[in-house]
Amino acid sequence: MFLFIIVIMRLMGKRQIGQLQPYELVIAMMISDLASIPLQDVSIPIMNGLLPILTLTVLQILISFLILKFKTLRNIICGKPCVLVKHGKIIKENLKKQMYNLDDLLEALRLQGSPDVSEIMLAVLENNGNVSIVLYPGKSPAIREDVTQKTMPKGVLTDIIIGGYVMKDNMKILNISKRMLLEEIGKKGYKSPRNVFYCYIDDEGTWNIQ
């Protein structure tokens, strides 16, 4: 059973525990419960634990494949990242929506080494529960490369296309029309957003298309 569970967890992927999506965490918890049943009672055939675990593994792989292909389904099952701090201001509505209190936010910022909210350009609550931050240029901790490089660190990157799907909300924020989008991807030889794997705009307005 021990070796079987190791194989199953390897099949499920290489995410760390803190990076599991909600459905992956639920499946992992159910697998642990199912594995313990035949171990606690020797009268129960071990196949009674192996078969449901194998079924859950197939389900996890199927869901992972579907959310890889369909972004709408990915948003429903995994959720979407939520902006908690923008341009040095805490967005109270989003904190309430995520049931994330101010103490939790300040603790997460301290753990990132950025306790001063006014220095934060963007703080996002990711799907895995981690808070990622982008500081204003010049506010990042100094590193060795800063001594030799005179360029300023990059700020916010705004996603426009992810896996062939257009981020319409982000387009509205940047006032980008569909015609403008088609023109930009056309410069790279693409006729449709579905042909683009990833497209984002940096803080200088430069389009980056893959």
Short mmCIF file of C-alpha atoms in Angstrom, two decimals:
data_model
loop_
_atom_site.label_atom_id
_atom_site.label_comp_id
_atom_site.label_asym_id
_atom_site.label_seq_id
_atom_site.Cartn_x
_atom_site.Cartn_y
_atom_site.Cartn_z
CA MET A 1 0.00 0.00 0.00
CA PHE A 2 2.88 2.36 0.86
CA LEU A 3 4.59 1.82 -2.51
CA PHE A 4 1.24 2.09 -4.32
CA ILE A 5 0.49 5.49 -2.72
CA ILE A 6 3.96 6.75 -3.69
CA VAL A 7 3.30 5.78 -7.33
CA ILE A 8 -0.15 7.42 -7.18
CA MET A 9 1.23 10.71 -5.82
CA ARG A 10 3.89 10.73 -8.54
CA LEU A 11 1.19 10.27 -11.17
CA MET A 12 -0.72 13.23 -9.72
CA GLY A 13 2.19 15.57 -10.47
CA LYS A 14 5.01 17.38 -8.70
CA ARG A 15 3.17 20.13 -6.87
CA GLN A 16 4.19 20.84 -3.30
CA ILE A 17 1.51 20.56 -0.60
CA GLY A 18 1.20 24.36 -0.37
CA GLN A 19 0.68 24.60 -4.13
CA LEU A 20 -2.20 22.14 -4.41
CA GLN A 21 -5.43 23.34 -5.95
CA PRO A 22 -8.56 22.80 -3.81
CA TYR A 23 -9.72 19.73 -5.76
CA GLU A 24 -6.22 18.20 -5.55
CA LEU A 25 -6.14 18.68 -1.78
CA VAL A 26 -9.57 17.03 -1.43
CA ILE A 27 -8.46 14.03 -3.51
CA ALA A 28 -5.21 13.70 -1.51
CA MET A 29 -7.18 13.70 1.76
CA MET A 30 -9.64 11.10 0.43
CA ILE A 31 -6.76 8.90 -0.76
CA SER A 32 -5.20 8.95 2.72
CA ASP A 33 -8.51 7.89 4.29
CA LEU A 34 -9.05 5.10 1.76
CA ALA A 35 -5.51 3.81 2.23
CA SER A 36 -5.96 3.55 6.00
CA ILE A 37 -9.08 1.32 5.81
CA PRO A 38 -7.43 -2.00 4.80
CA LEU A 39 -4.42 -1.21 7.02
CA GLN A 40 -6.58 -0.87 10.14
CA ASP A 41 -8.65 -4.00 9.52
CA VAL A 42 -6.81 -7.02 8.08
CA SER A 43 -10.16 -8.70 7.30
CA ILE A 44 -10.80 -6.10 4.58
CA PRO A 45 -9.22 -7.08 1.22
CA ILE A 46 -6.50 -4.66 0.14
CA MET A 47 -8.21 -4.31 -3.25
CA ASN A 48 -11.05 -2.50 -1.45
CA GLY A 49 -8.56 0.31 -0.90
CA LEU A 50 -6.60 0.09 -4.15
CA LEU A 51 -9.55 0.33 -6.55
CA PRO A 52 -11.17 3.52 -5.16
CA ILE A 53 -7.73 5.14 -4.88
CA LEU A 54 -7.04 4.28 -8.52
CA THR A 55 -10.46 5.69 -9.45
CA LEU A 56 -9.70 8.98 -7.67
CA THR A 57 -6.34 9.19 -9.43
CA VAL A 58 -7.99 8.77 -12.84
CA LEU A 59 -10.51 11.46 -11.83
CA GLN A 60 -7.71 13.83 -10.79
CA ILE A 61 -5.85 13.32 -14.08
CA LEU A 62 -9.07 13.85 -16.05
CA ILE A 63 -9.91 17.08 -14.20
CA SER A 64 -6.32 18.33 -14.68
CA PHE A 65 -6.59 17.68 -18.41
CA LEU A 66 -9.95 19.45 -18.70
CA ILE A 67 -8.89 22.57 -16.80
CA LEU A 68 -5.75 22.68 -18.94
CA LYS A 69 -7.93 22.87 -22.05
CA PHE A 70 -10.84 24.99 -20.83
CA LYS A 71 -10.14 28.20 -18.92
CA THR A 72 -13.79 28.71 -17.91
CA LEU A 73 -13.76 25.34 -16.17
CA ARG A 74 -10.42 26.24 -14.58
CA ASN A 75 -11.93 29.40 -13.10
CA ILE A 76 -14.87 27.44 -11.69
CA ILE A 77 -12.84 24.63 -10.12
CA CYS A 78 -9.64 26.43 -9.13
CA GLY A 79 -10.88 30.00 -8.82
CA LYS A 80 -9.12 33.15 -10.00
CA PRO A 81 -6.30 35.18 -8.43
CA CYS A 82 -7.64 38.15 -6.47
CA VAL A 83 -5.98 41.58 -6.12
CA LEU A 84 -5.71 42.59 -2.45
CA VAL A 85 -3.45 45.64 -2.77
CA LYS A 86 -3.22 47.93 -5.77
CA HIS A 87 -1.03 51.04 -5.99
CA GLY A 88 -0.42 51.08 -2.25
CA LYS A 89 -4.10 50.83 -1.29
CA ILE A 90 -5.82 47.81 0.29
CA ILE A 91 -8.97 46.72 -1.53
CA LYS A 92 -11.40 46.03 1.33
CA GLU A 93 -14.10 44.55 -0.92
CA ASN A 94 -11.76 41.83 -2.16
CA LEU A 95 -10.63 41.03 1.38
CA LYS A 96 -14.26 40.43 2.37
CA LYS A 97 -14.95 38.43 -0.76
CA GLN A 98 -12.03 36.08 -0.01
CA MET A 99 -12.78 36.00 3.76
CA TYR A 100 -9.23 37.26 4.25
CA ASN A 101 -8.80 39.55 7.23
CA LEU A 102 -6.35 42.42 7.55
CA ASP A 103 -4.13 40.56 10.03
CA ASP A 104 -3.67 37.72 7.53
CA LEU A 105 -2.74 40.18 4.79
CA LEU A 106 -0.22 42.08 6.93
CA GLU A 107 1.33 38.81 8.07
CA ALA A 108 1.69 37.64 4.45
CA LEU A 109 3.33 40.96 3.50
CA ARG A 110 5.76 40.73 6.41
CA LEU A 111 6.72 37.20 5.39
CA GLN A 112 7.48 38.58 1.92
CA GLY A 113 9.71 41.21 3.50
CA SER A 114 7.42 44.12 2.53
CA PRO A 115 5.44 45.29 5.59
CA ASP A 116 4.89 48.80 4.17
CA VAL A 117 1.69 48.73 2.07
CA SER A 118 2.52 52.08 0.44
CA GLU A 119 5.57 50.49 -1.27
CA ILE A 120 3.50 47.75 -2.90
CA MET A 121 2.31 48.25 -6.46
CA LEU A 122 0.34 45.00 -6.53
CA ALA A 123 -0.42 42.19 -4.08
CA VAL A 124 -2.35 39.19 -5.38
CA LEU A 125 -3.90 36.29 -3.49
CA GLU A 126 -3.07 33.31 -5.69
CA ASN A 127 -5.21 30.19 -6.09
CA ASN A 128 -2.90 28.16 -3.83
CA GLY A 129 -3.36 30.63 -0.96
CA ASN A 130 -0.01 32.38 -1.31
CA VAL A 131 0.24 36.16 -1.62
CA SER A 132 2.56 37.39 -4.38
CA ILE A 133 3.63 41.02 -4.47
CA VAL A 134 5.14 43.48 -6.95
CA LEU A 135 6.95 46.46 -5.42
CA TYR A 136 7.34 49.87 -6.94
CA PRO A 137 10.63 50.33 -8.85
CA GLY A 138 13.43 51.13 -6.42
CA LYS A 139 11.67 49.55 -3.43
CA SER A 140 12.92 46.01 -4.02
CA PRO A 141 15.75 44.73 -1.78
CA ALA A 142 19.17 45.25 -3.35
CA ILE A 143 20.90 42.25 -4.92
CA ARG A 144 24.32 41.76 -6.52
CA GLU A 145 22.98 42.32 -10.05
CA ASP A 146 21.72 45.78 -9.07
CA VAL A 147 25.31 46.96 -8.70
CA THR A 148 26.15 46.22 -12.34
CA GLN A 149 22.76 46.88 -13.97
CA LYS A 150 21.39 50.39 -14.40
CA THR A 151 17.95 49.30 -15.61
CA MET A 152 15.00 49.66 -13.28
CA PRO A 153 13.11 46.53 -12.20
CA LYS A 154 9.97 45.75 -14.10
CA GLY A 155 6.58 46.50 -12.61
CA VAL A 156 3.23 44.94 -13.27
CA LEU A 157 2.74 42.55 -16.19
CA THR A 158 -0.85 42.45 -17.46
CA ASP A 159 -1.95 39.18 -19.02
CA ILE A 160 -3.91 39.56 -22.27
CA ILE A 161 -4.01 35.99 -23.63
CA ILE A 162 -3.50 32.78 -21.65
CA GLY A 163 -3.62 29.46 -23.46
CA GLY A 164 -5.55 30.93 -26.39
CA TYR A 165 -8.16 32.63 -24.18
CA VAL A 166 -8.50 36.42 -24.14
CA MET A 167 -8.54 38.16 -20.73
CA LYS A 168 -11.39 40.57 -21.50
CA ASP A 169 -11.36 42.18 -18.05
CA ASN A 170 -7.68 43.09 -18.42
CA MET A 171 -8.35 44.50 -21.89
CA LYS A 172 -11.01 46.79 -20.43
CA ILE A 173 -8.61 48.02 -17.74
CA LEU A 174 -6.00 48.96 -20.38
CA ASN A 175 -8.61 50.21 -22.90
CA ILE A 176 -7.48 47.70 -25.51
CA SER A 177 -9.95 47.01 -28.32
CA LYS A 178 -10.34 43.72 -30.14
CA ARG A 179 -9.05 45.38 -33.30
CA MET A 180 -5.90 46.54 -31.49
CA LEU A 181 -5.33 43.03 -30.15
CA LEU A 182 -5.65 41.48 -33.60
CA GLU A 183 -3.24 44.05 -35.03
CA GLU A 184 -0.59 43.28 -32.40
CA ILE A 185 -0.76 39.50 -32.76
CA GLY A 186 -0.91 39.96 -36.54
CA LYS A 187 2.53 41.56 -36.42
CA LYS A 188 3.81 38.21 -35.16
CA GLY A 189 2.01 36.32 -37.92
CA TYR A 190 -0.98 35.10 -35.90
CA LYS A 191 -4.52 35.48 -37.22
CA SER A 192 -6.42 34.51 -34.08
CA PRO A 193 -5.86 34.70 -30.28
CA ARG A 194 -6.37 30.92 -30.22
CA ASN A 195 -2.99 30.60 -31.94
CA VAL A 196 -1.28 32.49 -29.10
CA PHE A 197 -0.13 30.55 -26.05
CA TYR A 198 0.74 33.56 -23.87
CA CYS A 199 0.55 37.32 -24.37
CA TYR A 200 1.14 40.07 -21.81
CA ILE A 201 1.88 43.81 -21.68
CA ASP A 202 4.58 45.17 -19.38
CA ASP A 203 4.49 48.47 -17.49
CA GLU A 204 6.12 50.24 -20.45
CA GLY A 205 3.33 49.19 -22.82
CA THR A 206 5.43 46.62 -24.68
CA TRP A 207 3.58 43.61 -26.09
CA ASN A 208 5.19 40.24 -25.43
CA ILE A 209 3.71 37.37 -27.44
CA GLN A 210 4.55 33.68 -27.42
#
